[in-house]
Amino acid sequence: MTETRHDATESGADAATLTPAARQAPKEVPRPKGIGPIGWLRWGWRQLTTMRTALILLFLVALGAVPGSVLPQEGQAPEKVAAYLADHRTIGPWLDKFSMFDVFAAPWFAAIYILLFVSLAGCVIPRGVQHYKSMRARPPAAPRNLGRLPQSAKFETDTSPDDVLAEARKVLRGRRFRVDVSGGAAAAEKGYLGETGNLLFHLALLALLFALGFGNLFGYRGNVLLTEGKTFANSLSQYDQFTPGRAFNDGELAPFTVSLDDFKAEYETKGDKRGQATEFNAALRYRATPNGKDTRYDLQINHPLKVGGAKVYLLGHGYAPVFTVRDAKGNVAFHDSVPFLEMEPRNLTSEGVIKVPDAEPDQLAFYAILWPTAMASQDGKQIVSAFPAPLRPVITITSFKGDIGIDSGTPQSVYKLEGIGKTLQPVKNGQKLLEPGETFTLPGGTGSITFDGLKEYATLSVNHDPGRFPALVAAILAVAGVAASFMVRRRRVWVRASAAEGGRTVVEVGGLTLGNPTSEFDDIVTALRGPEPEPREEPGEGESAADPESGPATESKE
């Protein structure tokens, strides 16, 4: 007894010295482990393949294309890019660092483009598989209470339940419903074409992106200036500017040739639109193969020539005066047409340079300005062009002699003179106004230049895009898919037939339409009811109400 009391006393003391439960530190709970690299990859894939992400990426593609439309691009106009950088020395280099002058070949644009492609593929393809499974599945079973549906009807008929369901199957299948009959009810569904159209639109958008990327990868485009009477052969050396695709092979160029026989431009001659061009027509001859026959074609705006898997477009035109230059020895050192670039688009005042490296003993060069229809300005101090057509062409010549710089090996522009005041010196009194057929003899016996006449040139764009036709098909399918998704709605109809008293059948019909109800449900109910029974005629006075086939009526006895 003594030991027991002692133990109890000790245990009570220990209990009194224990910390209250509210003041005890909570037991450490093991922290949850992270989702890990695979979990993060799954999460990132789910975020990338959502429609919200696809729309954001599509917006970014459209936003990224804006600089490509506003700023000059290296692929289309490298000279304009150089001019922009020269005029904007502060912001120009920064824009160049972010590839704003070559947007569609920039790494950031390619990244957005590829992410959009992957996002659409990861979003649409699983939806397409799920949609196919839904189309193959049985229609959903009939709800317990059809009267609660947005469209419902109930009637009785003398037809047996099995015959009612057989008729329902026939009527619904005749209206292209998928029908399943089980458990005393027929379930029907149609309108999957709307969802199919939605998926078709997104798949077509995916195909469109693929076609555009394929065309940019394996296609090419180039510009060439072709003067009347000259021929262009489809080779790299003949192009003034050439932009190949990333995977394009030079050996894939089709060996066709194009010759410009004549170029004509028509202009308005009266009113406020005087001088505005109304028609351009380039008379071409082309050969699809080197040994092929010449075929004529009238090239016009928006009517390209199709040859060698490429399309040849008419971009612009200008003038190419013809000159003959003789050197100090009287030898013909130059005889050819020289394309001039327009200085004033409205009346085609143009400028150009003539380089004569074969002249002896000094090389010759000329800077010239052409006025197609020359006239004096209002103050009479200078010459202006009054009309873009060559009604009175006049050229002013400024002469130079010395070293043009061609032999140094440094590339030069054919539209610009290099080394003026250094290696190339102006000829004293070497300016002259020339009309067609006139010759200017340079002072000091340096040589002479003759303005022989005026030709016109056409600027052509050769475009080979293997993704053009797939892109067209994809665009048509996208429009068809959008139309189907808006015009077709999902519809479900259930028909339940059950036996009632007196050998009759109770028919319940319910309908559910995505969106507003349609009149199709009423047509189905009408078809299931069948024709209305003809009303029986009431017997007249003096006629027995008995059936005439059953004999005379028997009188009742009281």
XYZ file of C-alpha atoms in Angstrom:
558
model
C 0.000 0.000 0.000
C 2.795 2.410 0.820
C 4.577 1.815 -2.489
C 1.357 2.257 -4.426
C 0.604 5.592 -2.776
C 4.137 6.767 -3.476
C 3.870 5.923 -7.154
C 0.591 7.774 -7.461
C 2.089 10.782 -5.788
C 5.009 10.814 -8.211
C 2.741 10.434 -11.236
C 0.576 13.301 -10.004
C 3.616 15.499 -9.604
C 4.768 14.647 -13.100
C 1.359 15.488 -14.525
C 1.396 18.824 -12.705
C 4.731 19.722 -14.190
C 3.697 18.909 -17.825
C 3.177 21.851 -20.251
C -0.499 22.462 -21.138
C -1.519 21.123 -24.559
C -2.280 24.613 -25.893
C 1.285 25.703 -25.185
C 2.980 22.660 -26.679
C 4.735 23.103 -30.027
C 2.832 21.386 -32.826
C 4.332 18.272 -34.200
C 6.226 18.769 -37.473
C 4.149 17.716 -40.465
C 6.165 16.438 -43.433
C 6.201 18.992 -46.220
C 4.636 17.926 -49.505
C 7.124 17.091 -52.194
C 7.253 19.203 -55.381
C 5.649 18.026 -58.589
C 9.083 17.427 -60.069
C 10.414 18.093 -63.567
C 7.878 15.816 -65.250
C 5.050 17.490 -63.382
C 6.246 20.924 -64.454
C 6.500 19.733 -68.050
C 2.928 18.438 -67.902
C 1.738 21.709 -66.401
C 3.547 23.718 -69.075
C 2.097 21.532 -71.840
C -1.423 21.987 -70.480
C -0.946 25.763 -70.384
C 0.521 25.850 -73.890
C -2.279 23.789 -75.429
C -5.160 25.843 -74.078
C -7.229 27.906 -76.490
C -6.472 31.010 -74.434
C -2.739 30.589 -75.065
C -3.355 29.962 -78.769
C -5.327 33.201 -79.043
C -2.580 35.127 -77.224
C 0.059 33.720 -79.577
C -2.097 34.522 -82.597
C -2.380 38.095 -81.353
C 1.396 38.240 -80.892
C 1.939 37.051 -84.477
C -0.347 39.806 -85.754
C 1.363 42.347 -83.493
C 4.816 41.205 -84.607
C 3.843 41.599 -88.271
C 3.131 45.313 -87.761
C 6.815 46.408 -87.913
C 7.182 44.315 -91.064
C 4.468 46.408 -92.679
C 5.545 49.805 -91.347
C 9.338 49.631 -91.522
C 11.359 48.842 -94.682
C 12.531 45.229 -94.843
C 15.850 43.808 -95.977
C 14.183 41.238 -98.202
C 12.133 43.774 -100.169
C 14.032 47.081 -100.094
C 17.571 46.951 -98.661
C 18.326 50.403 -100.047
C 15.421 51.849 -98.044
C 16.732 50.131 -94.917
C 20.119 51.741 -95.441
C 18.471 55.126 -95.962
C 16.388 54.689 -92.796
C 19.480 53.821 -90.752
C 21.278 56.871 -92.174
C 18.366 59.183 -91.315
C 17.692 57.724 -87.843
C 21.090 57.225 -86.262
C 19.707 56.931 -82.726
C 16.725 54.630 -82.956
C 17.786 52.854 -86.160
C 20.567 50.694 -84.626
C 18.268 49.673 -81.771
C 15.576 48.597 -84.212
C 18.205 46.690 -86.166
C 19.320 44.823 -83.016
C 15.770 43.516 -82.565
C 15.549 42.477 -86.264
C 12.848 45.027 -87.008
C 14.159 45.378 -90.557
C 13.898 41.622 -91.163
C 10.891 40.736 -89.037
C 9.724 37.568 -90.748
C 13.190 35.996 -90.505
C 13.786 37.147 -86.914
C 14.325 34.458 -84.241
C 11.666 35.940 -81.960
C 9.066 35.884 -84.740
C 9.972 32.286 -85.596
C 9.630 31.352 -81.908
C 6.129 32.837 -81.697
C 5.190 31.170 -84.984
C 6.409 27.726 -83.854
C 4.763 28.050 -80.428
C 1.473 28.972 -82.112
C 1.765 25.946 -84.380
C 2.481 23.602 -81.441
C -0.281 25.169 -79.346
C -2.892 24.715 -82.052
C -1.753 21.159 -82.754
C -1.832 20.196 -79.080
C -5.247 21.815 -78.660
C -7.038 20.701 -81.804
C -5.781 17.157 -82.404
C -6.947 15.751 -79.014
C -10.262 17.553 -79.501
C -10.586 15.929 -82.907
C -9.984 12.460 -81.440
C -12.532 13.082 -78.691
C -15.015 14.424 -81.217
C -14.643 11.295 -83.350
C -15.320 9.104 -80.324
C -18.414 11.157 -79.463
C -19.749 10.767 -82.985
C -19.327 6.989 -82.764
C -20.905 6.724 -79.315
C -24.577 5.948 -78.685
C -26.901 8.914 -78.153
C -27.524 9.701 -74.475
C -30.399 7.849 -72.821
C -33.769 9.531 -72.378
C -34.207 11.647 -69.213
C -36.702 10.447 -66.612
C -39.087 13.387 -67.101
C -39.272 14.533 -70.723
C -41.796 17.214 -69.827
C -39.095 19.331 -68.192
C -37.155 19.758 -71.411
C -37.385 23.051 -73.356
C -39.489 21.317 -76.004
C -41.884 18.530 -75.112
C -45.145 16.943 -76.261
C -47.402 14.148 -75.073
C -50.236 12.337 -76.801
C -52.042 8.986 -76.948
C -52.437 6.633 -79.848
C -53.910 3.241 -80.620
C -50.591 2.013 -82.036
C -48.597 -0.414 -79.906
C -45.416 0.866 -78.156
C -43.162 -1.254 -80.371
C -44.747 0.142 -83.521
C -44.453 3.704 -82.145
C -40.738 3.243 -81.508
C -40.265 1.667 -84.938
C -42.012 4.637 -86.530
C -39.905 7.020 -84.416
C -36.734 5.312 -85.652
C -37.910 5.677 -89.254
C -38.884 9.348 -88.880
C -35.723 10.356 -87.056
C -33.397 8.515 -89.404
C -35.173 10.163 -92.312
C -34.082 13.465 -90.790
C -30.467 12.265 -90.484
C -30.539 11.643 -86.731
C -28.411 8.939 -85.150
C -30.988 6.759 -83.407
C -30.708 4.204 -80.624
C -33.785 2.352 -79.303
C -33.580 0.679 -75.902
C -35.555 0.478 -72.670
C -38.865 1.507 -74.215
C -37.458 4.792 -75.610
C -35.736 6.064 -78.730
C -32.794 8.440 -78.324
C -31.676 10.487 -81.320
C -28.975 13.060 -81.859
C -27.548 15.121 -84.738
C -25.772 18.407 -85.341
C -22.209 17.199 -84.867
C -21.401 19.026 -88.096
C -21.274 22.266 -86.097
C -18.511 20.946 -83.858
C -16.893 19.355 -86.905
C -16.867 22.766 -88.573
C -15.259 24.283 -85.491
C -12.544 21.651 -85.535
C -12.182 22.013 -89.305
C -11.573 25.740 -88.882
C -8.800 25.185 -86.360
C -7.253 22.339 -88.371
C -7.397 24.538 -91.480
C -5.712 27.336 -89.537
C -3.038 24.854 -88.538
C -2.651 23.757 -92.175
C -2.502 27.414 -93.249
C 0.373 28.100 -90.864
C 2.140 24.995 -92.117
C 1.623 26.004 -95.765
C 2.960 29.511 -95.138
C 5.990 28.135 -93.342
C 6.570 25.556 -96.084
C 6.361 28.224 -98.770
C 8.804 30.513 -96.966
C 11.162 27.604 -96.417
C 11.328 26.200 -99.957
C 10.220 29.163 -102.083
C 11.967 32.227 -103.420
C 11.216 35.678 -104.762
C 13.263 38.084 -106.796
C 12.999 41.390 -108.634
C 14.375 42.201 -112.045
C 14.367 45.327 -114.183
C 13.740 44.489 -117.831
C 14.129 47.087 -120.600
C 12.294 46.907 -123.907
C 14.100 44.613 -126.320
C 15.986 42.685 -123.626
C 15.608 39.162 -122.237
C 15.703 37.845 -118.687
C 16.867 34.285 -117.945
C 15.801 32.758 -114.639
C 19.230 32.514 -113.005
C 20.745 34.131 -109.927
C 23.070 36.359 -111.932
C 20.121 37.925 -113.772
C 18.256 39.102 -110.675
C 18.656 42.605 -109.306
C 17.425 41.338 -105.957
C 16.900 37.736 -104.865
C 15.518 36.360 -101.593
C 15.630 32.546 -101.290
C 13.900 30.444 -98.672
C 15.899 28.890 -95.839
C 15.946 25.462 -97.499
C 15.925 26.620 -101.120
C 18.470 25.121 -103.519
C 19.762 27.240 -106.386
C 19.548 24.240 -108.692
C 15.756 24.271 -108.370
C 15.376 27.412 -110.510
C 13.273 26.602 -113.571
C 15.142 27.437 -116.836
C 12.586 29.816 -118.338
C 13.241 33.091 -120.167
C 11.136 36.245 -120.477
C 11.575 38.995 -123.098
C 9.968 42.445 -123.003
C 8.923 43.507 -126.501
C 6.974 46.630 -125.639
C 5.603 48.521 -122.660
C 2.683 50.898 -122.789
C 1.156 53.084 -120.115
C -2.043 55.087 -120.451
C -2.667 58.279 -118.456
C -5.558 60.596 -117.749
C -5.224 63.719 -119.888
C -7.890 65.966 -118.355
C -9.434 66.970 -115.045
C -8.130 66.686 -111.522
C -6.735 63.208 -112.241
C -4.590 64.416 -115.130
C -1.384 62.401 -115.246
C -2.788 59.491 -113.227
C -2.068 56.088 -114.779
C -5.116 54.158 -116.002
C -3.497 51.119 -117.600
C -0.156 49.315 -117.765
C 0.537 46.653 -120.363
C 3.808 44.781 -120.864
C 3.968 42.732 -124.075
C 6.091 39.675 -123.199
C 7.478 36.640 -124.959
C 8.503 33.696 -122.796
C 9.908 30.194 -123.096
C 9.197 27.601 -120.423
C 12.337 25.660 -121.458
C 15.456 26.709 -123.368
C 14.343 24.719 -126.428
C 10.655 25.609 -126.107
C 8.721 27.850 -128.433
C 8.057 31.521 -127.826
C 4.656 32.297 -126.320
C 3.232 35.809 -126.151
C 1.593 37.175 -123.031
C 0.214 40.605 -122.070
C 1.347 41.182 -118.508
C -0.889 43.514 -116.511
C -1.440 44.493 -112.898
C -3.027 41.583 -110.961
C -2.711 39.310 -114.016
C 0.607 37.516 -113.420
C 2.357 35.225 -115.858
C 2.610 31.598 -114.675
C 5.730 29.862 -115.943
C 8.163 27.327 -114.508
C 6.188 26.901 -111.289
C 6.560 30.619 -110.549
C 4.419 33.715 -111.012
C 5.751 36.829 -112.701
C 4.113 40.055 -111.486
C 4.294 43.565 -112.917
C 5.502 45.903 -110.167
C 6.347 49.188 -111.850
C 7.894 50.922 -114.814
C 10.194 53.771 -115.797
C 12.329 55.176 -118.579
C 15.660 53.952 -119.943
C 17.284 56.533 -122.262
C 19.641 55.198 -124.927
C 23.119 56.776 -125.168
C 26.155 56.460 -127.412
C 29.452 57.607 -125.883
C 32.669 58.078 -127.838
C 36.031 58.577 -126.174
C 38.803 61.048 -127.042
C 39.984 58.781 -129.884
C 36.524 58.758 -131.471
C 35.875 55.100 -130.655
C 32.443 53.980 -129.432
C 33.068 53.161 -125.788
C 29.411 52.746 -124.770
C 26.090 52.168 -126.528
C 23.152 50.940 -124.489
C 20.009 51.934 -122.640
C 20.370 53.086 -119.021
C 17.488 52.691 -116.534
C 16.645 55.907 -114.686
C 15.020 56.000 -111.239
C 12.084 58.286 -110.674
C 12.632 61.406 -108.584
C 9.076 62.690 -108.757
C 6.405 59.969 -109.098
C 3.574 62.099 -110.443
C 5.268 63.216 -113.678
C 8.159 60.686 -113.647
C 11.069 63.109 -113.482
C 13.975 60.635 -113.280
C 17.709 60.517 -112.714
C 20.472 58.138 -113.716
C 24.198 57.727 -114.286
C 26.191 56.534 -117.283
C 29.523 54.857 -116.534
C 32.004 54.369 -119.382
C 35.018 52.422 -118.040
C 36.256 51.531 -121.560
C 36.838 55.159 -122.603
C 40.463 56.158 -123.337
C 42.627 57.742 -122.154
C 40.332 58.822 -119.280
C 37.280 56.967 -118.079
C 34.054 58.956 -118.491
C 30.892 59.211 -116.396
C 27.726 61.254 -116.634
C 24.965 62.253 -114.264
C 21.670 62.919 -116.062
C 18.130 64.061 -115.263
C 15.208 63.202 -117.553
C 12.008 65.238 -117.939
C 9.494 63.158 -119.976
C 7.426 66.238 -120.912
C 9.738 69.175 -120.401
C 8.513 72.722 -119.869
C 9.640 75.833 -118.021
C 8.499 76.382 -114.462
C 6.196 79.262 -113.605
C 9.109 81.519 -112.659
C 10.980 80.467 -115.801
C 14.146 79.603 -113.873
C 14.118 75.829 -114.135
C 12.779 72.869 -116.106
C 9.920 70.703 -114.860
C 7.950 67.785 -116.273
C 4.286 68.538 -116.956
C 3.132 64.996 -117.807
C 4.438 61.451 -117.165
C 4.215 60.339 -120.813
C 7.246 61.102 -123.058
C 5.636 63.923 -125.053
C 8.809 66.099 -125.119
C 11.695 64.253 -123.447
C 14.670 66.357 -122.462
C 17.846 65.330 -120.618
C 20.425 67.458 -118.825
C 23.954 66.024 -118.790
C 26.752 66.668 -116.261
C 30.111 65.190 -117.342
C 32.985 63.693 -115.313
C 36.350 62.120 -116.169
C 38.976 60.224 -114.237
C 38.845 56.894 -112.424
C 35.320 55.524 -111.878
C 36.639 52.971 -109.370
C 35.265 49.846 -111.028
C 38.723 48.285 -111.391
C 39.301 48.438 -107.624
C 36.995 45.482 -107.065
C 34.742 47.340 -104.641
C 31.040 46.793 -105.443
C 29.249 49.890 -106.712
C 25.669 50.872 -107.301
C 24.752 51.333 -110.957
C 22.611 54.310 -109.904
C 25.346 56.283 -108.124
C 28.752 57.801 -108.987
C 31.570 57.127 -106.521
C 34.664 59.244 -105.887
C 33.377 62.610 -107.187
C 35.974 65.289 -106.349
C 38.613 62.637 -105.571
C 39.228 60.123 -108.329
C 36.466 61.493 -110.566
C 36.623 65.144 -111.566
C 33.901 67.277 -113.224
C 34.576 68.326 -116.815
C 34.755 72.103 -117.085
C 31.707 73.415 -119.009
C 30.536 69.815 -119.253
C 26.812 70.503 -118.757
C 24.367 70.325 -121.637
C 20.628 70.048 -122.355
C 19.880 67.329 -124.914
C 16.834 66.280 -126.896
C 16.556 62.938 -128.731
C 19.113 62.726 -131.548
C 21.381 65.494 -130.252
C 25.091 65.072 -129.508
C 27.179 66.890 -126.917
C 30.920 67.134 -127.651
C 32.820 67.440 -124.399
C 35.254 70.384 -124.078
C 38.951 69.694 -124.563
C 38.393 66.781 -126.948
C 37.551 64.442 -124.081
C 34.799 62.663 -126.033
C 31.105 62.999 -126.843
C 27.697 61.676 -125.781
C 24.589 61.272 -127.949
C 21.033 60.982 -126.668
C 19.708 58.402 -129.166
C 16.186 57.995 -127.890
C 13.985 56.755 -125.099
C 12.911 53.271 -124.117
C 10.736 52.107 -121.227
C 11.404 49.374 -118.711
C 9.226 47.204 -116.483
C 10.061 46.033 -112.978
C 9.083 42.375 -112.609
C 8.720 40.274 -109.481
C 9.268 36.520 -109.805
C 7.633 34.623 -106.954
C 7.809 30.864 -106.396
C 5.736 29.738 -103.412
C 5.070 25.967 -103.185
C 2.762 26.579 -100.230
C 0.395 28.892 -102.145
C -2.119 26.253 -103.286
C -2.226 24.405 -99.919
C -2.722 27.787 -98.237
C -5.628 28.551 -100.575
C -7.261 25.190 -99.852
C -6.745 25.698 -96.118
C -8.302 29.172 -96.282
C -11.366 27.830 -98.129
C -11.767 25.026 -95.576
C -11.421 27.528 -92.739
C -14.259 29.649 -94.146
C -16.404 26.534 -94.665
C -15.692 25.404 -91.108
C -16.673 28.768 -89.638
C -19.901 28.786 -91.660
C -20.783 25.263 -90.502
C -20.020 26.048 -86.856
C -22.410 29.021 -86.915
C -25.188 27.469 -89.009
C -25.428 23.946 -87.526
C -26.531 23.374 -83.939
C -26.566 20.245 -81.816
C -30.068 18.723 -81.474
C -31.355 15.816 -79.372
C -34.769 14.165 -79.425
C -36.173 11.413 -77.199
C -39.350 9.411 -77.768
C -40.811 7.209 -75.010
C -43.799 4.914 -75.612
C -45.601 3.171 -72.736
C -48.845 1.173 -72.493
C -51.900 2.852 -70.983
C -55.387 1.705 -69.951
C -57.774 0.564 -72.610
C -55.052 -0.828 -74.871
C -53.818 2.654 -75.871
C -50.219 3.930 -75.867
C -48.904 7.103 -74.247
C -46.200 8.773 -76.343
C -43.849 11.329 -74.779
C -41.506 13.375 -76.940
C -38.764 15.700 -75.646
C -36.298 17.865 -77.498
C -33.146 19.776 -76.585
C -31.466 22.206 -78.992
C -28.221 24.066 -78.433
C -29.390 27.650 -78.686
C -32.917 28.673 -79.593
C -35.508 25.938 -80.257
C -36.309 25.144 -83.884
C -39.488 24.161 -85.697
C -37.987 20.762 -86.506
C -39.255 19.380 -83.207
C -42.841 20.265 -84.095
C -42.430 18.552 -87.474
C -41.202 15.385 -85.755
C -44.143 15.371 -83.344
C -46.560 15.871 -86.230
C -45.010 12.961 -88.124
C -45.287 10.707 -85.070
C -48.918 11.618 -84.453
C -49.846 10.619 -87.950
C -52.924 11.923 -89.835
C -55.827 13.209 -87.746
C -58.800 10.732 -87.672
C -61.861 11.815 -89.643
C -64.771 12.879 -87.402
C -67.815 10.496 -87.345
C -71.146 11.765 -88.736
C -74.017 12.093 -86.201
C -77.215 10.081 -87.114
C -80.148 12.189 -88.353
C -83.834 12.122 -87.214
C -85.714 8.818 -87.798
C -82.411 6.925 -88.262
C -81.344 4.235 -85.892
C -78.124 4.718 -84.055
C -77.399 1.040 -84.412
C -74.821 -0.253 -86.798
C -76.597 -1.017 -90.079
C -74.583 -4.209 -90.464
C -75.847 -5.531 -87.111
C -79.506 -5.576 -88.181
C -82.471 -3.664 -86.815
C -82.222 -2.174 -83.417
C -83.994 -4.015 -80.613
C -86.453 -2.004 -78.577
C -86.008 -2.134 -74.868
C -88.805 -3.252 -72.649
C -89.660 -1.560 -69.473
